[in-house]
Coordinates of C-alpha atoms in Angstrom, one line a residue:
Chain A
M1 CA 28.3 -47.3 -70.8
V2 CA 31.1 -49.2 -73.4
L3 CA 31.9 -52.4 -72.6
D4 CA 34.9 -54.2 -73.0
N5 CA 35.8 -57.7 -73.9
L6 CA 36.9 -58.3 -70.5
D7 CA 33.4 -57.0 -68.6
R8 CA 31.3 -58.7 -71.8
N9 CA 33.4 -62.1 -71.4
L10 CA 33.0 -61.7 -67.7
L11 CA 29.3 -61.1 -68.1
N12 CA 28.8 -64.1 -69.7
I13 CA 30.2 -66.4 -67.4
I14 CA 28.3 -65.0 -63.9
Q15 CA 24.8 -65.4 -65.9
S16 CA 25.2 -69.1 -65.5
D17 CA 28.3 -70.0 -64.1
F18 CA 28.7 -67.7 -60.9
P19 CA 31.1 -69.9 -59.1
L20 CA 30.5 -72.2 -55.7
T21 CA 34.0 -71.7 -54.2
T22 CA 35.4 -70.5 -51.2
E23 CA 37.2 -67.1 -53.0
P24 CA 34.7 -66.9 -56.3
Y25 CA 36.3 -63.5 -57.5
K26 CA 39.2 -65.3 -57.6
T27 CA 38.5 -68.0 -59.6
L28 CA 36.7 -66.0 -62.3
A29 CA 40.1 -64.0 -62.1
E30 CA 42.1 -67.2 -63.1
A31 CA 39.5 -68.5 -66.1
L32 CA 39.8 -65.2 -67.8
G33 CA 43.6 -64.5 -66.7
T34 CA 43.3 -61.4 -65.1
S35 CA 43.8 -60.3 -61.6
E36 CA 40.8 -60.1 -58.9
D37 CA 40.9 -56.8 -57.6
E38 CA 40.5 -56.5 -61.7
V39 CA 37.0 -59.3 -61.2
L40 CA 35.9 -56.9 -58.4
D41 CA 36.4 -53.4 -59.6
R42 CA 34.4 -54.4 -63.2
L43 CA 31.7 -55.9 -60.9
S44 CA 31.0 -53.5 -59.3
R45 CA 31.4 -50.9 -61.6
L46 CA 29.0 -52.7 -63.3
I47 CA 26.3 -53.3 -60.7
E48 CA 26.5 -49.2 -59.9
D49 CA 26.1 -48.7 -63.2
M50 CA 23.3 -50.8 -63.3
T51 CA 24.3 -52.7 -66.6
I52 CA 23.9 -56.1 -63.2
R53 CA 20.8 -55.9 -61.9
R54 CA 22.0 -58.5 -59.1
L55 CA 24.3 -60.8 -58.2
G56 CA 23.0 -63.9 -57.1
G57 CA 20.4 -66.4 -56.6
I58 CA 17.6 -66.7 -59.7
F59 CA 14.6 -68.6 -57.9
D60 CA 11.9 -71.1 -59.3
S61 CA 8.9 -68.7 -57.9
R62 CA 6.9 -71.4 -58.2
K63 CA 9.3 -73.9 -56.3
L64 CA 9.3 -71.5 -53.1
G65 CA 5.7 -72.1 -53.3
Y66 CA 4.2 -68.8 -55.3
T67 CA 2.5 -67.8 -57.7
G68 CA 2.3 -65.7 -60.6
T69 CA 0.4 -64.0 -63.0
L70 CA 0.2 -62.0 -66.0
C71 CA -2.3 -58.8 -66.0
A72 CA -3.4 -56.4 -68.5
M73 CA -5.1 -53.2 -68.1
K74 CA -7.1 -50.7 -69.9
V75 CA -5.6 -47.5 -68.0
P76 CA -7.0 -44.1 -69.4
P77 CA -4.0 -42.4 -71.2
D78 CA -4.5 -39.5 -68.7
E79 CA -5.1 -41.7 -65.2
V80 CA -1.8 -44.0 -65.5
E81 CA 0.7 -42.2 -63.7
F82 CA -1.7 -42.7 -60.8
A83 CA -2.6 -46.6 -61.6
A84 CA 1.0 -47.5 -61.8
G85 CA 1.8 -45.6 -58.5
V86 CA -1.3 -47.7 -57.3
V87 CA 0.1 -50.9 -59.2
N88 CA 3.8 -50.6 -58.5
S89 CA 2.7 -50.1 -54.7
Y90 CA 2.5 -54.2 -54.6
P91 CA 5.9 -55.6 -54.5
G92 CA 4.5 -59.1 -55.6
V93 CA 4.6 -56.7 -59.0
T94 CA 7.9 -56.7 -60.6
H95 CA 7.3 -55.9 -64.1
N96 CA 5.2 -53.0 -65.5
Y97 CA 4.9 -52.0 -69.1
L98 CA 3.1 -50.2 -70.8
R99 CA 2.2 -51.5 -74.0
D100 CA 0.5 -49.6 -77.4
H101 CA -2.8 -52.1 -76.9
D102 CA -6.0 -51.2 -75.3
Y103 CA -5.1 -52.6 -72.5
N104 CA -1.9 -50.7 -71.8
M105 CA -0.6 -51.3 -68.5
W106 CA 1.2 -54.7 -68.3
F107 CA 2.2 -56.0 -65.1
T108 CA 3.5 -59.2 -63.6
L109 CA 2.5 -60.1 -60.4
L110 CA 3.5 -63.1 -57.6
A111 CA 1.9 -64.0 -54.2
R112 CA 1.6 -66.9 -51.8
D113 CA -2.1 -68.0 -53.7
K114 CA -4.6 -67.5 -55.7
G115 CA -6.7 -66.4 -52.9
E116 CA -4.1 -63.0 -53.1
I117 CA -3.5 -62.7 -56.9
S118 CA -7.3 -62.0 -56.6
R119 CA -7.5 -59.9 -53.2
I120 CA -5.1 -57.6 -54.7
T121 CA -6.3 -57.0 -58.0
G122 CA -9.3 -56.3 -56.2
E123 CA -8.0 -53.6 -54.3
I124 CA -6.4 -52.2 -57.6
R125 CA -9.9 -52.2 -59.3
K126 CA -10.7 -50.9 -55.9
K127 CA -8.0 -47.8 -55.6
T128 CA -8.0 -46.9 -59.8
G129 CA -11.3 -47.4 -60.0
I130 CA -10.7 -49.6 -62.9
D131 CA -12.9 -53.0 -63.7
D132 CA -10.9 -53.7 -67.2
I133 CA -8.3 -55.7 -65.0
I134 CA -7.9 -59.4 -66.9
S135 CA -5.4 -62.3 -65.6
L136 CA -3.5 -64.6 -67.5
P137 CA -2.2 -67.1 -65.4
A138 CA 0.4 -69.6 -67.2
V139 CA -1.6 -72.7 -68.5
K140 CA 1.9 -74.1 -69.2
L141 CA 6.0 -73.0 -69.9
F142 CA 7.9 -73.4 -73.0
K143 CA 10.3 -71.5 -72.4
I144 CA 12.4 -69.7 -70.0
R145 CA 15.7 -68.2 -70.9
V146 CA 17.2 -65.2 -69.2
N147 CA 21.3 -65.3 -70.2
F148 CA 22.4 -63.4 -73.5
D149 CA 25.2 -64.2 -75.2
L150 CA 27.6 -61.0 -75.4
T151 CA 30.0 -62.4 -76.9
E152 CA 29.8 -61.8 -80.1
G153 CA 28.4 -58.2 -80.1
Chain B
M1 CA 9.6 -78.5 -48.7
I2 CA 11.5 -75.0 -48.0
T3 CA 13.5 -75.6 -45.1
E4 CA 14.1 -72.2 -42.6
L5 CA 17.7 -72.3 -43.2
E6 CA 17.1 -72.4 -46.9
K7 CA 14.4 -69.6 -46.5
K8 CA 17.6 -67.3 -44.1
I9 CA 19.7 -68.4 -47.5
I10 CA 16.6 -67.1 -49.9
R11 CA 16.5 -63.4 -48.1
A12 CA 20.2 -63.2 -47.9
L13 CA 21.2 -63.9 -51.3
Q14 CA 18.9 -62.0 -52.3
E15 CA 20.5 -58.9 -51.3
G16 CA 22.7 -59.7 -53.9
L17 CA 26.4 -61.3 -53.1
P18 CA 28.9 -59.0 -51.2
L19 CA 32.1 -58.0 -53.6
V20 CA 34.7 -58.8 -51.3
S21 CA 37.2 -62.3 -51.2
K22 CA 35.3 -64.6 -49.7
P23 CA 31.5 -63.7 -49.9
Y24 CA 29.7 -66.9 -48.9
G25 CA 31.8 -66.5 -46.2
V26 CA 30.8 -63.2 -44.9
I27 CA 26.6 -64.9 -45.3
A28 CA 27.3 -68.2 -43.4
E29 CA 29.0 -65.7 -40.6
R30 CA 25.6 -63.2 -40.5
I31 CA 23.4 -66.3 -41.1
G32 CA 25.2 -68.5 -38.4
I33 CA 26.6 -71.9 -40.1
T34 CA 29.6 -72.7 -41.6
E35 CA 31.1 -71.5 -45.4
E36 CA 30.8 -75.3 -46.4
K37 CA 27.6 -75.8 -45.3
L38 CA 26.4 -73.0 -46.9
I39 CA 27.5 -73.4 -50.9
N40 CA 26.3 -77.3 -50.1
T41 CA 23.1 -75.6 -49.0
I42 CA 23.5 -73.4 -52.4
K43 CA 24.7 -76.1 -54.8
D44 CA 21.6 -78.6 -53.5
M45 CA 19.1 -75.7 -53.1
R46 CA 20.0 -75.7 -57.6
T47 CA 20.4 -79.5 -58.1
R48 CA 16.2 -79.5 -56.7
G49 CA 15.6 -76.4 -58.9
L50 CA 15.3 -73.9 -56.2
I51 CA 17.0 -71.6 -57.8
R52 CA 16.6 -72.1 -61.6
R53 CA 20.0 -69.6 -62.2
F54 CA 23.0 -68.8 -59.1
G55 CA 25.0 -65.7 -61.1
A56 CA 24.1 -62.5 -62.3
A57 CA 20.7 -60.9 -63.4
V58 CA 21.6 -58.2 -66.1
R59 CA 19.9 -56.0 -68.1
H60 CA 19.3 -56.6 -71.6
Q61 CA 18.4 -53.4 -72.5
D62 CA 22.4 -52.0 -71.8
L63 CA 23.7 -55.0 -73.8
G64 CA 22.5 -54.0 -77.4
F65 CA 18.4 -55.5 -77.5
T66 CA 16.9 -52.6 -77.2
A67 CA 14.0 -53.6 -78.6
N68 CA 11.6 -56.1 -76.8
A69 CA 8.1 -57.2 -77.7
M70 CA 5.2 -59.3 -76.8
I71 CA 3.2 -61.7 -79.5
A72 CA 0.5 -62.6 -78.8
W73 CA -0.9 -65.9 -81.2
K74 CA -4.2 -66.8 -81.4
V75 CA -4.0 -71.1 -81.2
P76 CA -6.3 -73.6 -81.3
A77 CA -6.3 -75.8 -78.3
S78 CA -5.1 -79.0 -81.0
F79 CA -2.2 -77.0 -82.3
V80 CA -1.0 -75.4 -78.3
D81 CA 2.2 -77.6 -78.0
R82 CA 3.2 -77.7 -81.3
A83 CA 3.3 -74.2 -81.6
G84 CA 5.0 -73.3 -77.9
E85 CA 7.9 -76.4 -79.5
L86 CA 8.2 -74.5 -82.2
F87 CA 8.3 -71.0 -80.8
S88 CA 10.9 -71.9 -78.2
G89 CA 13.3 -73.9 -81.0
N90 CA 13.8 -69.7 -82.3
P91 CA 16.8 -68.3 -80.3
A92 CA 14.8 -64.5 -80.5
V93 CA 12.1 -66.1 -78.1
S94 CA 13.3 -65.2 -74.7
H95 CA 10.1 -66.7 -72.7
C96 CA 7.1 -68.9 -74.5
Y97 CA 4.0 -69.5 -72.6
E98 CA 0.7 -71.0 -72.8
R99 CA -2.0 -68.8 -70.9
S100 CA -5.9 -68.7 -69.8
T101 CA -8.3 -66.0 -71.9
S102 CA -10.1 -64.2 -70.6
G103 CA -13.2 -62.2 -71.8
D104 CA -12.5 -60.2 -74.7
W105 CA -8.8 -61.4 -74.6
Q106 CA -7.8 -64.3 -76.1
Y107 CA -4.7 -64.4 -77.5
N108 CA -3.5 -67.9 -75.3
L109 CA 0.2 -68.3 -76.3
F110 CA 3.4 -65.6 -76.1
T111 CA 6.2 -65.1 -76.9
M112 CA 8.8 -62.8 -75.7
V113 CA 10.7 -61.5 -78.4
H114 CA 14.0 -59.5 -78.4
G115 CA 15.6 -58.0 -81.3
K116 CA 17.8 -54.9 -81.8
S117 CA 15.2 -52.5 -83.9
P118 CA 11.1 -52.9 -84.2
L119 CA 11.4 -53.8 -87.4
E120 CA 13.8 -57.1 -86.2
C121 CA 11.3 -58.1 -84.1
H122 CA 8.5 -58.2 -86.9
E123 CA 10.5 -59.9 -89.4
V124 CA 10.7 -62.4 -86.6
A125 CA 7.0 -62.7 -85.7
G126 CA 6.6 -62.7 -89.9
E127 CA 9.0 -65.5 -89.5
M128 CA 7.2 -67.7 -87.0
S129 CA 4.0 -67.2 -88.1
R130 CA 5.1 -68.3 -91.9
I131 CA 6.6 -71.2 -90.2
S132 CA 3.4 -72.0 -87.7
G133 CA 0.6 -70.6 -90.2
L134 CA -0.2 -69.1 -87.4
S135 CA -1.9 -65.7 -89.0
D136 CA -3.7 -64.5 -85.4
Y137 CA -1.1 -62.4 -83.7
L138 CA -0.3 -59.3 -82.3
V139 CA 3.3 -57.6 -81.9
L140 CA 3.0 -55.4 -78.5
F141 CA 6.0 -53.3 -78.2
S142 CA 6.6 -51.5 -74.3
T143 CA 6.5 -48.2 -74.8
G144 CA 8.1 -47.0 -70.8
E145 CA 8.9 -48.8 -67.9
L146 CA 7.3 -48.4 -65.5
K147 CA 8.7 -51.1 -62.6
K148 CA 11.3 -53.8 -63.1
E149 CA 12.7 -55.4 -60.2
S150 CA 13.7 -58.4 -58.5
M151 CA 11.2 -60.3 -56.5
K152 CA 12.2 -60.3 -52.7
Y153 CA 11.1 -63.5 -51.6
F154 CA 9.6 -64.8 -48.3
L155 CA 10.1 -60.8 -46.1
E156 CA 6.8 -61.6 -44.3

């Protein structure tokens, strides 16, 4: 979809500074020089067409007591759909991508503890019959940036 | 420590903020606290870092950043910190992690690079290689998105 300047400015603000005021949409409207109804209309359109995946909190999984890992799996090309079905059935799998490498399926897995991670990867091995799964937990985080500057686009 | 109230707030917030004039009022009523208590608790959770960011999660593929590459680097242990710092300074890098290695996978530093084309991602990788002196790396493009969802916490 085509974003106009107001959409872009709105998205830029709400990616990092969503107002914590009684009437946040009115606060946004005042900052952008428009009306609350206009802001609500825009947001509902941006949510509907999935430009906005979620409006709310982005949480720090570790601080919530969860542990995470990145897993990679060597899946034969004709078994991708079946393996994806198995992997994606776990709610802790939030991202799953195909990539051009022998390790062709890459997914992130969040769980309450390391034991649950090994239980789930064990189950995936058993259900798919694929033994080549590696788990690469983070040792050190250098950078996470998830907002994108849209004002120049 | 996370309190039961905070878990309730997390469950409510991950359903998305309602598009009504007083969204916090609506959520507060659902949870059974005052709007003021809700707003103050959210602020506190943000200060403590439980909430990393409060606002919108956007799909950047739709916004012109069409190519995303995972670039994995083989870095000597003594150079990992320096390389992580160097790479993090690059605006095209959105994520940079040191990760454990496993078996036949010996690449230990991961960077996510977003660009407007695959070529642009390769150029960024080349620039990162020059700046760090690291030459053993893989540029892995995603060829398919099989799942992309926000995590739902504390549902059990």
